[in-house]
Amino acid sequence: DAEITQSPRHKITETGRQVTLACHQTWNHNNMFWYRQDLGHGLRLIHYSYGVQDTNKGEVSDGYSVSRSNTEDLPLTLESAASSQTSVYFCASSESRAGTGSSFFGQGTRLTVV
Amino acid sequence: GQQLNQSPQSMFIQEGEDVSMNCTSSSIFNTWLWYKQDPGEGPVLLIALYKAGELTSNGRLTAQFGITRKDSFLNISASIPSDVGIYFCAGYTGNQFYFGTGTSLTVIP
């Protein structure tokens, strides 16, 4: 069965370290998204990609980067982790750019920056 | 950044009752989406709305895309215990997604 998986599920890192969160989907979706979820803010879009070699900034992209070298993967990198980046991170993929049709979220990565 | 005002923030209802929640914005959206999130899981897409005035159902769920394109409503009829969770609205502008802060639903058997 097709799926979308995130790894790791939990991570603790130190301030200033570079961290990469993985997202892998086997739906063959062109459209992939990264969100962070914090209490009181709902989900906020960090970066998104509409296909290989395409990346775009979302609402809260500062301090984050993504790369899309193939259809299946969209890794999210925190260049220099900060305590303000402690959050739950969700990756999503969808059939359409609007997130409609076949559309799925991963189970999330809980990141703690100490 | 863009804020979607979702209300109510939480609801406690008896099993079998109907539920209504809504989402409003100061900006226009091309698409409205409604999601449900269970604890420890990612959101699951429930309904997508594509044009102003559209009314769409998915089982016991009905959602509407407001005529002004600045709001949307979700109704759940005859609630059951498995409806428990957090419901989020989201608006898509054409290149950005914005989410509401969620409505936490508790269904009392």
mmCIF file with all atom_site columns, C-alpha atoms in Angstrom:
data_model
loop_
_atom_site.group_PDB
_atom_site.id
_atom_site.type_symbol
_atom_site.label_atom_id
_atom_site.label_alt_id
_atom_site.label_comp_id
_atom_site.label_asym_id
_atom_site.label_entity_id
_atom_site.label_seq_id
_atom_site.pdbx_PDB_ins_code
_atom_site.Cartn_x
_atom_site.Cartn_y
_atom_site.Cartn_z
_atom_site.occupancy
_atom_site.B_iso_or_equiv
_atom_site.pdbx_formal_charge
_atom_site.auth_seq_id
_atom_site.auth_comp_id
_atom_site.auth_asym_id
_atom_site.auth_atom_id
_atom_site.pdbx_PDB_model_num
ATOM 1   C CA . ASP A 1 1   ? 0.000   0.000  0.000  1.00 0.00 ? 1   ASP A CA 1
ATOM 2   C CA . ALA A 1 2   ? 1.123   3.527  -0.735 1.00 0.00 ? 2   ALA A CA 1
ATOM 3   C CA . GLU A 1 3   ? 2.042   5.633  2.271  1.00 0.00 ? 3   GLU A CA 1
ATOM 4   C CA . ILE A 1 4   ? 3.761   8.732  3.573  1.00 0.00 ? 4   ILE A CA 1
ATOM 5   C CA . THR A 1 5   ? 6.297   8.305  6.348  1.00 0.00 ? 5   THR A CA 1
ATOM 6   C CA . GLN A 1 6   ? 8.244   10.735 8.481  1.00 0.00 ? 6   GLN A CA 1
ATOM 7   C CA . SER A 1 7   ? 11.409  10.050 10.413 1.00 0.00 ? 7   SER A CA 1
ATOM 8   C CA . PRO A 1 8   ? 12.387  10.313 13.117 1.00 0.00 ? 8   PRO A CA 1
ATOM 9   C CA . ARG A 1 9   ? 9.140   10.437 15.102 1.00 0.00 ? 9   ARG A CA 1
ATOM 10  C CA . HIS A 1 10  ? 10.856  12.160 18.004 1.00 0.00 ? 10  HIS A CA 1
ATOM 11  C CA . LYS A 1 11  ? 14.112  14.091 18.186 1.00 0.00 ? 11  LYS A CA 1
ATOM 12  C CA . ILE A 1 12  ? 15.919  16.170 20.758 1.00 0.00 ? 12  ILE A CA 1
ATOM 13  C CA . THR A 1 13  ? 18.715  18.415 19.541 1.00 0.00 ? 13  THR A CA 1
ATOM 14  C CA . GLU A 1 14  ? 20.840  21.238 20.847 1.00 0.00 ? 14  GLU A CA 1
ATOM 15  C CA . THR A 1 15  ? 20.615  24.871 19.882 1.00 0.00 ? 15  THR A CA 1
ATOM 16  C CA . GLY A 1 16  ? 22.775  25.669 16.897 1.00 0.00 ? 16  GLY A CA 1
ATOM 17  C CA . ARG A 1 17  ? 22.907  22.174 15.444 1.00 0.00 ? 17  ARG A CA 1
ATOM 18  C CA . GLN A 1 18  ? 21.766  21.366 11.926 1.00 0.00 ? 18  GLN A CA 1
ATOM 19  C CA . VAL A 1 19  ? 18.823  18.980 11.855 1.00 0.00 ? 19  VAL A CA 1
ATOM 20  C CA . THR A 1 20  ? 17.172  17.199 8.949  1.00 0.00 ? 20  THR A CA 1
ATOM 21  C CA . LEU A 1 21  ? 13.709  15.699 9.099  1.00 0.00 ? 21  LEU A CA 1
ATOM 22  C CA . ALA A 1 22  ? 12.833  13.111 6.481  1.00 0.00 ? 22  ALA A CA 1
ATOM 23  C CA . CYS A 1 23  ? 9.594   12.727 4.541  1.00 0.00 ? 23  CYS A CA 1
ATOM 24  C CA . HIS A 1 24  ? 9.052   9.890  2.075  1.00 0.00 ? 24  HIS A CA 1
ATOM 25  C CA . GLN A 1 25  ? 5.887   9.192  0.099  1.00 0.00 ? 25  GLN A CA 1
ATOM 26  C CA . THR A 1 26  ? 5.041   6.363  -2.278 1.00 0.00 ? 26  THR A CA 1
ATOM 27  C CA . TRP A 1 27  ? 1.849   7.918  -3.676 1.00 0.00 ? 27  TRP A CA 1
ATOM 28  C CA . ASN A 1 28  ? 3.779   9.339  -6.621 1.00 0.00 ? 28  ASN A CA 1
ATOM 29  C CA . HIS A 1 29  ? 2.406   12.780 -5.765 1.00 0.00 ? 29  HIS A CA 1
ATOM 30  C CA . ASN A 1 30  ? 4.133   15.765 -7.291 1.00 0.00 ? 30  ASN A CA 1
ATOM 31  C CA . ASN A 1 31  ? 2.969   18.083 -4.511 1.00 0.00 ? 31  ASN A CA 1
ATOM 32  C CA . MET A 1 32  ? 4.583   17.922 -1.079 1.00 0.00 ? 32  MET A CA 1
ATOM 33  C CA . PHE A 1 33  ? 4.354   20.247 1.921  1.00 0.00 ? 33  PHE A CA 1
ATOM 34  C CA . TRP A 1 34  ? 5.947   20.818 5.309  1.00 0.00 ? 34  TRP A CA 1
ATOM 35  C CA . TYR A 1 35  ? 4.016   22.321 8.222  1.00 0.00 ? 35  TYR A CA 1
ATOM 36  C CA . ARG A 1 36  ? 4.699   23.019 11.848 1.00 0.00 ? 36  ARG A CA 1
ATOM 37  C CA . GLN A 1 37  ? 2.006   22.741 14.485 1.00 0.00 ? 37  GLN A CA 1
ATOM 38  C CA . ASP A 1 38  ? 2.096   24.746 17.690 1.00 0.00 ? 38  ASP A CA 1
ATOM 39  C CA . LEU A 1 39  ? -0.542  25.308 20.340 1.00 0.00 ? 39  LEU A CA 1
ATOM 40  C CA . GLY A 1 40  ? -2.595  28.372 19.534 1.00 0.00 ? 40  GLY A CA 1
ATOM 41  C CA . HIS A 1 41  ? -1.396  28.563 15.928 1.00 0.00 ? 41  HIS A CA 1
ATOM 42  C CA . GLY A 1 42  ? -2.817  25.526 14.222 1.00 0.00 ? 42  GLY A CA 1
ATOM 43  C CA . LEU A 1 43  ? -0.668  24.381 11.304 1.00 0.00 ? 43  LEU A CA 1
ATOM 44  C CA . ARG A 1 44  ? 1.577   26.808 9.466  1.00 0.00 ? 44  ARG A CA 1
ATOM 45  C CA . LEU A 1 45  ? 3.128   26.182 6.078  1.00 0.00 ? 45  LEU A CA 1
ATOM 46  C CA . ILE A 1 46  ? 6.941   26.158 6.040  1.00 0.00 ? 46  ILE A CA 1
ATOM 47  C CA . HIS A 1 47  ? 7.889   25.096 2.503  1.00 0.00 ? 47  HIS A CA 1
ATOM 48  C CA . TYR A 1 48  ? 6.270   23.299 -0.380 1.00 0.00 ? 48  TYR A CA 1
ATOM 49  C CA . SER A 1 49  ? 7.212   21.692 -3.659 1.00 0.00 ? 49  SER A CA 1
ATOM 50  C CA . TYR A 1 50  ? 5.222   21.106 -6.829 1.00 0.00 ? 50  TYR A CA 1
ATOM 51  C CA . GLY A 1 51  ? 7.712   18.727 -8.349 1.00 0.00 ? 51  GLY A CA 1
ATOM 52  C CA . VAL A 1 52  ? 11.348  17.680 -8.691 1.00 0.00 ? 52  VAL A CA 1
ATOM 53  C CA . GLN A 1 53  ? 13.733  20.640 -8.382 1.00 0.00 ? 53  GLN A CA 1
ATOM 54  C CA . ASP A 1 54  ? 10.842  22.931 -7.402 1.00 0.00 ? 54  ASP A CA 1
ATOM 55  C CA . THR A 1 55  ? 10.733  24.466 -3.914 1.00 0.00 ? 55  THR A CA 1
ATOM 56  C CA . ASN A 1 56  ? 8.774   27.414 -2.551 1.00 0.00 ? 56  ASN A CA 1
ATOM 57  C CA . LYS A 1 57  ? 8.621   29.341 0.699  1.00 0.00 ? 57  LYS A CA 1
ATOM 58  C CA . GLY A 1 58  ? 5.616   29.198 2.923  1.00 0.00 ? 58  GLY A CA 1
ATOM 59  C CA . GLU A 1 59  ? 4.389   31.502 5.652  1.00 0.00 ? 59  GLU A CA 1
ATOM 60  C CA . VAL A 1 60  ? 7.128   30.604 8.176  1.00 0.00 ? 60  VAL A CA 1
ATOM 61  C CA . SER A 1 61  ? 10.150  29.613 6.091  1.00 0.00 ? 61  SER A CA 1
ATOM 62  C CA . ASP A 1 62  ? 12.902  31.543 7.927  1.00 0.00 ? 62  ASP A CA 1
ATOM 63  C CA . GLY A 1 63  ? 15.499  29.147 9.365  1.00 0.00 ? 63  GLY A CA 1
ATOM 64  C CA . TYR A 1 64  ? 14.311  26.204 7.254  1.00 0.00 ? 64  TYR A CA 1
ATOM 65  C CA . SER A 1 65  ? 15.246  24.818 3.842  1.00 0.00 ? 65  SER A CA 1
ATOM 66  C CA . VAL A 1 66  ? 14.065  21.968 1.635  1.00 0.00 ? 66  VAL A CA 1
ATOM 67  C CA . SER A 1 67  ? 15.327  20.215 -1.464 1.00 0.00 ? 67  SER A CA 1
ATOM 68  C CA . ARG A 1 68  ? 13.490  18.022 -3.955 1.00 0.00 ? 68  ARG A CA 1
ATOM 69  C CA . SER A 1 69  ? 15.797  15.720 -5.888 1.00 0.00 ? 69  SER A CA 1
ATOM 70  C CA . ASN A 1 70  ? 13.181  13.050 -6.577 1.00 0.00 ? 70  ASN A CA 1
ATOM 71  C CA . THR A 1 71  ? 9.404   12.625 -6.437 1.00 0.00 ? 71  THR A CA 1
ATOM 72  C CA . GLU A 1 72  ? 9.346   10.568 -3.246 1.00 0.00 ? 72  GLU A CA 1
ATOM 73  C CA . ASP A 1 73  ? 11.345  12.697 -0.799 1.00 0.00 ? 73  ASP A CA 1
ATOM 74  C CA . LEU A 1 74  ? 11.204  16.221 0.616  1.00 0.00 ? 74  LEU A CA 1
ATOM 75  C CA . PRO A 1 75  ? 13.668  16.536 3.514  1.00 0.00 ? 75  PRO A CA 1
ATOM 76  C CA . LEU A 1 76  ? 13.336  19.565 5.786  1.00 0.00 ? 76  LEU A CA 1
ATOM 77  C CA . THR A 1 77  ? 16.562  21.048 7.173  1.00 0.00 ? 77  THR A CA 1
ATOM 78  C CA . LEU A 1 78  ? 16.891  23.380 10.120 1.00 0.00 ? 78  LEU A CA 1
ATOM 79  C CA . GLU A 1 79  ? 20.150  25.136 9.386  1.00 0.00 ? 79  GLU A CA 1
ATOM 80  C CA . SER A 1 80  ? 20.879  26.162 12.987 1.00 0.00 ? 80  SER A CA 1
ATOM 81  C CA . ALA A 1 81  ? 18.237  24.912 15.391 1.00 0.00 ? 81  ALA A CA 1
ATOM 82  C CA . ALA A 1 82  ? 16.684  27.429 17.758 1.00 0.00 ? 82  ALA A CA 1
ATOM 83  C CA . SER A 1 83  ? 14.412  26.905 20.758 1.00 0.00 ? 83  SER A CA 1
ATOM 84  C CA . SER A 1 84  ? 11.638  28.672 18.845 1.00 0.00 ? 84  SER A CA 1
ATOM 85  C CA . GLN A 1 85  ? 11.697  25.763 16.402 1.00 0.00 ? 85  GLN A CA 1
ATOM 86  C CA . THR A 1 86  ? 10.562  23.308 19.051 1.00 0.00 ? 86  THR A CA 1
ATOM 87  C CA . SER A 1 87  ? 7.348   22.032 17.504 1.00 0.00 ? 87  SER A CA 1
ATOM 88  C CA . VAL A 1 88  ? 5.574   19.143 15.860 1.00 0.00 ? 88  VAL A CA 1
ATOM 89  C CA . TYR A 1 89  ? 6.373   18.957 12.160 1.00 0.00 ? 89  TYR A CA 1
ATOM 90  C CA . PHE A 1 90  ? 4.056   17.410 9.591  1.00 0.00 ? 90  PHE A CA 1
ATOM 91  C CA . CYS A 1 91  ? 4.791   16.480 6.028  1.00 0.00 ? 91  CYS A CA 1
ATOM 92  C CA . ALA A 1 92  ? 1.979   16.092 3.491  1.00 0.00 ? 92  ALA A CA 1
ATOM 93  C CA . SER A 1 93  ? 1.602   15.058 -0.114 1.00 0.00 ? 93  SER A CA 1
ATOM 94  C CA . SER A 1 94  ? -1.321  15.522 -2.429 1.00 0.00 ? 94  SER A CA 1
ATOM 95  C CA . GLU A 1 95  ? -2.587  14.889 -5.905 1.00 0.00 ? 95  GLU A CA 1
ATOM 96  C CA . SER A 1 96  ? -3.358  18.573 -6.437 1.00 0.00 ? 96  SER A CA 1
ATOM 97  C CA . ARG A 1 97  ? -1.576  21.771 -5.502 1.00 0.00 ? 97  ARG A CA 1
ATOM 98  C CA . ALA A 1 98  ? -4.625  22.773 -3.481 1.00 0.00 ? 98  ALA A CA 1
ATOM 99  C CA . GLY A 1 99  ? -4.265  19.741 -1.227 1.00 0.00 ? 99  GLY A CA 1
ATOM 100 C CA . THR A 1 100 ? -7.419  18.146 -2.604 1.00 0.00 ? 100 THR A CA 1
ATOM 101 C CA . GLY A 1 101 ? -8.118  14.763 -4.121 1.00 0.00 ? 101 GLY A CA 1
ATOM 102 C CA . SER A 1 102 ? -5.721  12.101 -2.888 1.00 0.00 ? 102 SER A CA 1
ATOM 103 C CA . SER A 1 103 ? -4.092  13.927 0.017  1.00 0.00 ? 103 SER A CA 1
ATOM 104 C CA . PHE A 1 104 ? -2.258  12.569 3.055  1.00 0.00 ? 104 PHE A CA 1
ATOM 105 C CA . PHE A 1 105 ? -0.299  13.745 6.075  1.00 0.00 ? 105 PHE A CA 1
ATOM 106 C CA . GLY A 1 106 ? 2.503   11.893 7.783  1.00 0.00 ? 106 GLY A CA 1
ATOM 107 C CA . GLN A 1 107 ? 2.281   11.046 11.464 1.00 0.00 ? 107 GLN A CA 1
ATOM 108 C CA . GLY A 1 108 ? 4.502   13.927 12.508 1.00 0.00 ? 108 GLY A CA 1
ATOM 109 C CA . THR A 1 109 ? 7.931   14.498 14.019 1.00 0.00 ? 109 THR A CA 1
ATOM 110 C CA . ARG A 1 110 ? 8.123   15.989 17.500 1.00 0.00 ? 110 ARG A CA 1
ATOM 111 C CA . LEU A 1 111 ? 11.274  18.115 17.632 1.00 0.00 ? 111 LEU A CA 1
ATOM 112 C CA . THR A 1 112 ? 12.642  19.551 20.851 1.00 0.00 ? 112 THR A CA 1
ATOM 113 C CA . VAL A 1 113 ? 15.490  22.052 20.733 1.00 0.00 ? 113 VAL A CA 1
ATOM 114 C CA . VAL A 1 114 ? 17.302  22.443 24.058 1.00 0.00 ? 114 VAL A CA 1
ATOM 115 C CA . GLY B 2 1   ? 0.547   36.368 8.765  1.00 0.00 ? 1   GLY B CA 1
ATOM 116 C CA . GLN B 2 2   ? -2.888  35.368 7.634  1.00 0.00 ? 2   GLN B CA 1
ATOM 117 C CA . GLN B 2 3   ? -5.270  34.319 10.409 1.00 0.00 ? 3   GLN B CA 1
ATOM 118 C CA . LEU B 2 4   ? -8.301  32.140 10.067 1.00 0.00 ? 4   LEU B CA 1
ATOM 119 C CA . ASN B 2 5   ? -10.721 32.615 12.927 1.00 0.00 ? 5   ASN B CA 1
ATOM 120 C CA . GLN B 2 6   ? -12.240 29.277 13.780 1.00 0.00 ? 6   GLN B CA 1
ATOM 121 C CA . SER B 2 7   ? -15.058 28.892 16.280 1.00 0.00 ? 7   SER B CA 1
ATOM 122 C CA . PRO B 2 8   ? -15.975 27.558 18.637 1.00 0.00 ? 8   PRO B CA 1
ATOM 123 C CA . GLN B 2 9   ? -12.631 26.664 20.174 1.00 0.00 ? 9   GLN B CA 1
ATOM 124 C CA . SER B 2 10  ? -14.137 23.624 21.892 1.00 0.00 ? 10  SER B CA 1
ATOM 125 C CA . MET B 2 11  ? -17.445 21.820 22.074 1.00 0.00 ? 11  MET B CA 1
ATOM 126 C CA . PHE B 2 12  ? -18.892 19.254 24.448 1.00 0.00 ? 12  PHE B CA 1
ATOM 127 C CA . ILE B 2 13  ? -21.981 17.556 23.090 1.00 0.00 ? 13  ILE B CA 1
ATOM 128 C CA . GLN B 2 14  ? -24.174 14.547 23.730 1.00 0.00 ? 14  GLN B CA 1
ATOM 129 C CA . GLU B 2 15  ? -24.032 11.629 21.342 1.00 0.00 ? 15  GLU B CA 1
ATOM 130 C CA . GLY B 2 16  ? -26.671 12.044 18.653 1.00 0.00 ? 16  GLY B CA 1
ATOM 131 C CA . GLU B 2 17  ? -26.590 15.840 18.632 1.00 0.00 ? 17  GLU B CA 1
ATOM 132 C CA . ASP B 2 18  ? -25.680 17.891 15.595 1.00 0.00 ? 18  ASP B CA 1
ATOM 133 C CA . VAL B 2 19  ? -22.524 20.021 15.535 1.00 0.00 ? 19  VAL B CA 1
ATOM 134 C CA . SER B 2 20  ? -21.737 23.248 13.724 1.00 0.00 ? 20  SER B CA 1
ATOM 135 C CA . MET B 2 21  ? -18.433 25.053 13.445 1.00 0.00 ? 21  MET B CA 1
ATOM 136 C CA . ASN B 2 22  ? -17.199 27.828 11.226 1.00 0.00 ? 22  ASN B CA 1
ATOM 137 C CA . CYS B 2 23  ? -14.159 29.573 9.938  1.00 0.00 ? 23  CYS B CA 1
ATOM 138 C CA . THR B 2 24  ? -13.832 33.202 8.861  1.00 0.00 ? 24  THR B CA 1
ATOM 139 C CA . SER B 2 25  ? -11.089 35.243 7.276  1.00 0.00 ? 25  SER B CA 1
ATOM 140 C CA . SER B 2 26  ? -10.421 38.788 6.178  1.00 0.00 ? 26  SER B CA 1
ATOM 141 C CA . SER B 2 27  ? -9.058  37.431 2.880  1.00 0.00 ? 27  SER B CA 1
ATOM 142 C CA . ILE B 2 28  ? -10.535 35.581 -0.045 1.00 0.00 ? 28  ILE B CA 1
ATOM 143 C CA . PHE B 2 29  ? -9.671  31.934 -0.668 1.00 0.00 ? 29  PHE B CA 1
ATOM 144 C CA . ASN B 2 30  ? -9.883  29.826 -3.828 1.00 0.00 ? 30  ASN B CA 1
ATOM 145 C CA . THR B 2 31  ? -10.410 26.595 -1.930 1.00 0.00 ? 31  THR B CA 1
ATOM 146 C CA . TRP B 2 32  ? -11.601 25.712 1.557  1.00 0.00 ? 32  TRP B CA 1
ATOM 147 C CA . LEU B 2 33  ? -10.693 22.429 3.196  1.00 0.00 ? 33  LEU B CA 1
ATOM 148 C CA . TRP B 2 34  ? -11.771 20.746 6.419  1.00 0.00 ? 34  TRP B CA 1
ATOM 149 C CA . TYR B 2 35  ? -9.592  18.265 8.307  1.00 0.00 ? 35  TYR B CA 1
ATOM 150 C CA . LYS B 2 36  ? -9.919  16.070 11.399 1.00 0.00 ? 36  LYS B CA 1
ATOM 151 C CA . GLN B 2 37  ? -6.943  15.279 13.581 1.00 0.00 ? 37  GLN B CA 1
ATOM 152 C CA . ASP B 2 38  ? -6.784  12.523 16.169 1.00 0.00 ? 38  ASP B CA 1
ATOM 153 C CA . PRO B 2 39  ? -4.210  12.646 19.004 1.00 0.00 ? 39  PRO B CA 1
ATOM 154 C CA . GLY B 2 40  ? -0.727  11.721 17.820 1.00 0.00 ? 40  GLY B CA 1
ATOM 155 C CA . GLU B 2 41  ? -1.761  11.589 14.179 1.00 0.00 ? 41  GLU B CA 1
ATOM 156 C CA . GLY B 2 42  ? -1.608  13.851 11.179 1.00 0.00 ? 42  GLY B CA 1
ATOM 157 C CA . PRO B 2 43  ? -4.748  15.614 9.910  1.00 0.00 ? 43  PRO B CA 1
ATOM 158 C CA . VAL B 2 44  ? -7.078  13.729 7.590  1.00 0.00 ? 44  VAL B CA 1
ATOM 159 C CA . LEU B 2 45  ? -8.869  15.563 4.799  1.00 0.00 ? 45  LEU B CA 1
ATOM 160 C CA . LEU B 2 46  ? -12.655 15.402 5.238  1.00 0.00 ? 46  LEU B CA 1
ATOM 161 C CA . ILE B 2 47  ? -14.093 17.750 2.645  1.00 0.00 ? 47  ILE B CA 1
ATOM 162 C CA . ALA B 2 48  ? -12.780 20.121 -0.023 1.00 0.00 ? 48  ALA B CA 1
ATOM 163 C CA . LEU B 2 49  ? -14.776 23.057 -1.417 1.00 0.00 ? 49  LEU B CA 1
ATOM 164 C CA . TYR B 2 50  ? -13.906 24.718 -4.697 1.00 0.00 ? 50  TYR B CA 1
ATOM 165 C CA . LYS B 2 51  ? -16.313 27.567 -5.402 1.00 0.00 ? 51  LYS B CA 1
ATOM 166 C CA . ALA B 2 52  ? -18.383 30.174 -3.625 1.00 0.00 ? 52  ALA B CA 1
ATOM 167 C CA . GLY B 2 53  ? -21.752 28.901 -2.464 1.00 0.00 ? 53  GLY B CA 1
ATOM 168 C CA . GLU B 2 54  ? -20.817 25.254 -2.877 1.00 0.00 ? 54  GLU B CA 1
ATOM 169 C CA . LEU B 2 55  ? -22.420 22.820 -0.447 1.00 0.00 ? 55  LEU B CA 1
ATOM 170 C CA . THR B 2 56  ? -20.743 19.419 -0.206 1.00 0.00 ? 56  THR B CA 1
ATOM 171 C CA . SER B 2 57  ? -21.480 16.352 1.898  1.00 0.00 ? 57  SER B CA 1
ATOM 172 C CA . ASN B 2 58  ? -19.384 13.413 3.000  1.00 0.00 ? 58  ASN B CA 1
ATOM 173 C CA . GLY B 2 59  ? -21.584 11.012 4.954  1.00 0.00 ? 59  GLY B CA 1
ATOM 174 C CA . ARG B 2 60  ? -22.791 12.824 8.063  1.00 0.00 ? 60  ARG B CA 1
ATOM 175 C CA . LEU B 2 61  ? -20.557 15.806 7.311  1.00 0.00 ? 61  LEU B CA 1
ATOM 176 C CA . THR B 2 62  ? -21.711 18.800 5.305  1.00 0.00 ? 62  THR B CA 1
ATOM 177 C CA . ALA B 2 63  ? -19.576 21.826 4.514  1.00 0.00 ? 63  ALA B CA 1
ATOM 178 C CA . GLN B 2 64  ? -20.251 25.054 2.694  1.00 0.00 ? 64  GLN B CA 1
ATOM 179 C CA . PHE B 2 65  ? -18.022 27.547 0.908  1.00 0.00 ? 65  PHE B CA 1
ATOM 180 C CA . GLY B 2 66  ? -19.295 30.995 1.850  1.00 0.00 ? 66  GLY B CA 1
ATOM 181 C CA . ILE B 2 67  ? -20.578 33.277 -0.886 1.00 0.00 ? 67  ILE B CA 1
ATOM 182 C CA . THR B 2 68  ? -18.077 35.998 0.038  1.00 0.00 ? 68  THR B CA 1
ATOM 183 C CA . ARG B 2 69  ? -15.252 33.403 -0.254 1.00 0.00 ? 69  ARG B CA 1
ATOM 184 C CA . LYS B 2 70  ? -14.121 34.547 3.182  1.00 0.00 ? 70  LYS B CA 1
ATOM 185 C CA . ASP B 2 71  ? -15.812 31.901 5.268  1.00 0.00 ? 71  ASP B CA 1
ATOM 186 C CA . SER B 2 72  ? -16.779 28.261 5.482  1.00 0.00 ? 72  SER B CA 1
ATOM 187 C CA . PHE B 2 73  ? -18.965 26.095 7.695  1.00 0.00 ? 73  PHE B CA 1
ATOM 188 C CA . LEU B 2 74  ? -18.851 22.457 8.745  1.00 0.00 ? 74  LEU B CA 1
ATOM 189 C CA . ASN B 2 75  ? -21.809 20.576 10.146 1.00 0.00 ? 75  ASN B CA 1
ATOM 190 C CA . ILE B 2 76  ? -21.782 17.087 11.624 1.00 0.00 ? 76  ILE B CA 1
ATOM 191 C CA . SER B 2 77  ? -25.138 15.423 12.042 1.00 0.00 ? 77  SER B CA 1
ATOM 192 C CA . ALA B 2 78  ? -26.053 12.788 14.637 1.00 0.00 ? 78  ALA B CA 1
ATOM 193 C CA . SER B 2 79  ? -22.646 12.777 16.312 1.00 0.00 ? 79  SER B CA 1
ATOM 194 C CA . ILE B 2 80  ? -21.080 9.508  17.448 1.00 0.00 ? 80  ILE B CA 1
ATOM 195 C CA . PRO B 2 81  ? -18.166 8.845  19.836 1.00 0.00 ? 81  PRO B CA 1
ATOM 196 C CA . SER B 2 82  ? -15.644 8.402  17.013 1.00 0.00 ? 82  SER B CA 1
ATOM 197 C CA . ASP B 2 83  ? -16.282 12.007 15.931 1.00 0.00 ? 83  ASP B CA 1
ATOM 198 C CA . VAL B 2 84  ? -14.089 13.064 18.860 1.00 0.00 ? 84  VAL B CA 1
ATOM 199 C CA . GLY B 2 85  ? -11.032 14.979 17.728 1.00 0.00 ? 85  GLY B CA 1
ATOM 200 C CA . ILE B 2 86  ? -9.837  18.365 16.570 1.00 0.00 ? 86  ILE B CA 1
ATOM 201 C CA . TYR B 2 87  ? -11.315 19.821 13.411 1.00 0.00 ? 87  TYR B CA 1
ATOM 202 C CA . PHE B 2 88  ? -9.353  22.302 11.342 1.00 0.00 ? 88  PHE B CA 1
ATOM 203 C CA . CYS B 2 89  ? -10.375 24.530 8.498  1.00 0.00 ? 89  CYS B CA 1
ATOM 204 C CA . ALA B 2 90  ? -7.841  25.582 5.901  1.00 0.00 ? 90  ALA B CA 1
ATOM 205 C CA . GLY B 2 91  ? -7.913  28.096 3.109  1.00 0.00 ? 91  GLY B CA 1
ATOM 206 C CA . TYR B 2 92  ? -5.843  27.952 -0.077 1.00 0.00 ? 92  TYR B CA 1
ATOM 207 C CA . THR B 2 93  ? -5.011  31.190 -1.885 1.00 0.00 ? 93  THR B CA 1
ATOM 208 C CA . GLY B 2 94  ? -3.526  29.661 -4.999 1.00 0.00 ? 94  GLY B CA 1
ATOM 209 C CA . ASN B 2 95  ? -0.031  29.285 -3.581 1.00 0.00 ? 95  ASN B CA 1
ATOM 210 C CA . GLN B 2 96  ? -0.338  29.357 0.220  1.00 0.00 ? 96  GLN B CA 1
ATOM 211 C CA . PHE B 2 97  ? -2.277  27.418 2.813  1.00 0.00 ? 97  PHE B CA 1
ATOM 212 C CA . TYR B 2 98  ? -3.594  28.932 6.040  1.00 0.00 ? 98  TYR B CA 1
ATOM 213 C CA . PHE B 2 99  ? -5.118  26.909 8.836  1.00 0.00 ? 99  PHE B CA 1
ATOM 214 C CA . GLY B 2 100 ? -7.544  27.770 11.594 1.00 0.00 ? 100 GLY B CA 1
ATOM 215 C CA . THR B 2 101 ? -6.604  27.083 15.204 1.00 0.00 ? 101 THR B CA 1
ATOM 216 C CA . GLY B 2 102 ? -9.008  24.164 15.454 1.00 0.00 ? 102 GLY B CA 1
ATOM 217 C CA . THR B 2 103 ? -12.243 23.143 17.169 1.00 0.00 ? 103 THR B CA 1
ATOM 218 C CA . SER B 2 104 ? -11.874 20.431 19.781 1.00 0.00 ? 104 SER B CA 1
ATOM 219 C CA . LEU B 2 105 ? -14.942 18.187 19.797 1.00 0.00 ? 105 LEU B CA 1
ATOM 220 C CA . THR B 2 106 ? -15.862 15.939 22.702 1.00 0.00 ? 106 THR B CA 1
ATOM 221 C CA . VAL B 2 107 ? -18.838 13.600 22.333 1.00 0.00 ? 107 VAL B CA 1
ATOM 222 C CA . ILE B 2 108 ? -20.398 12.361 25.547 1.00 0.00 ? 108 ILE B CA 1
ATOM 223 C CA . PRO B 2 109 ? -21.975 8.901  25.164 1.00 0.00 ? 109 PRO B CA 1
#
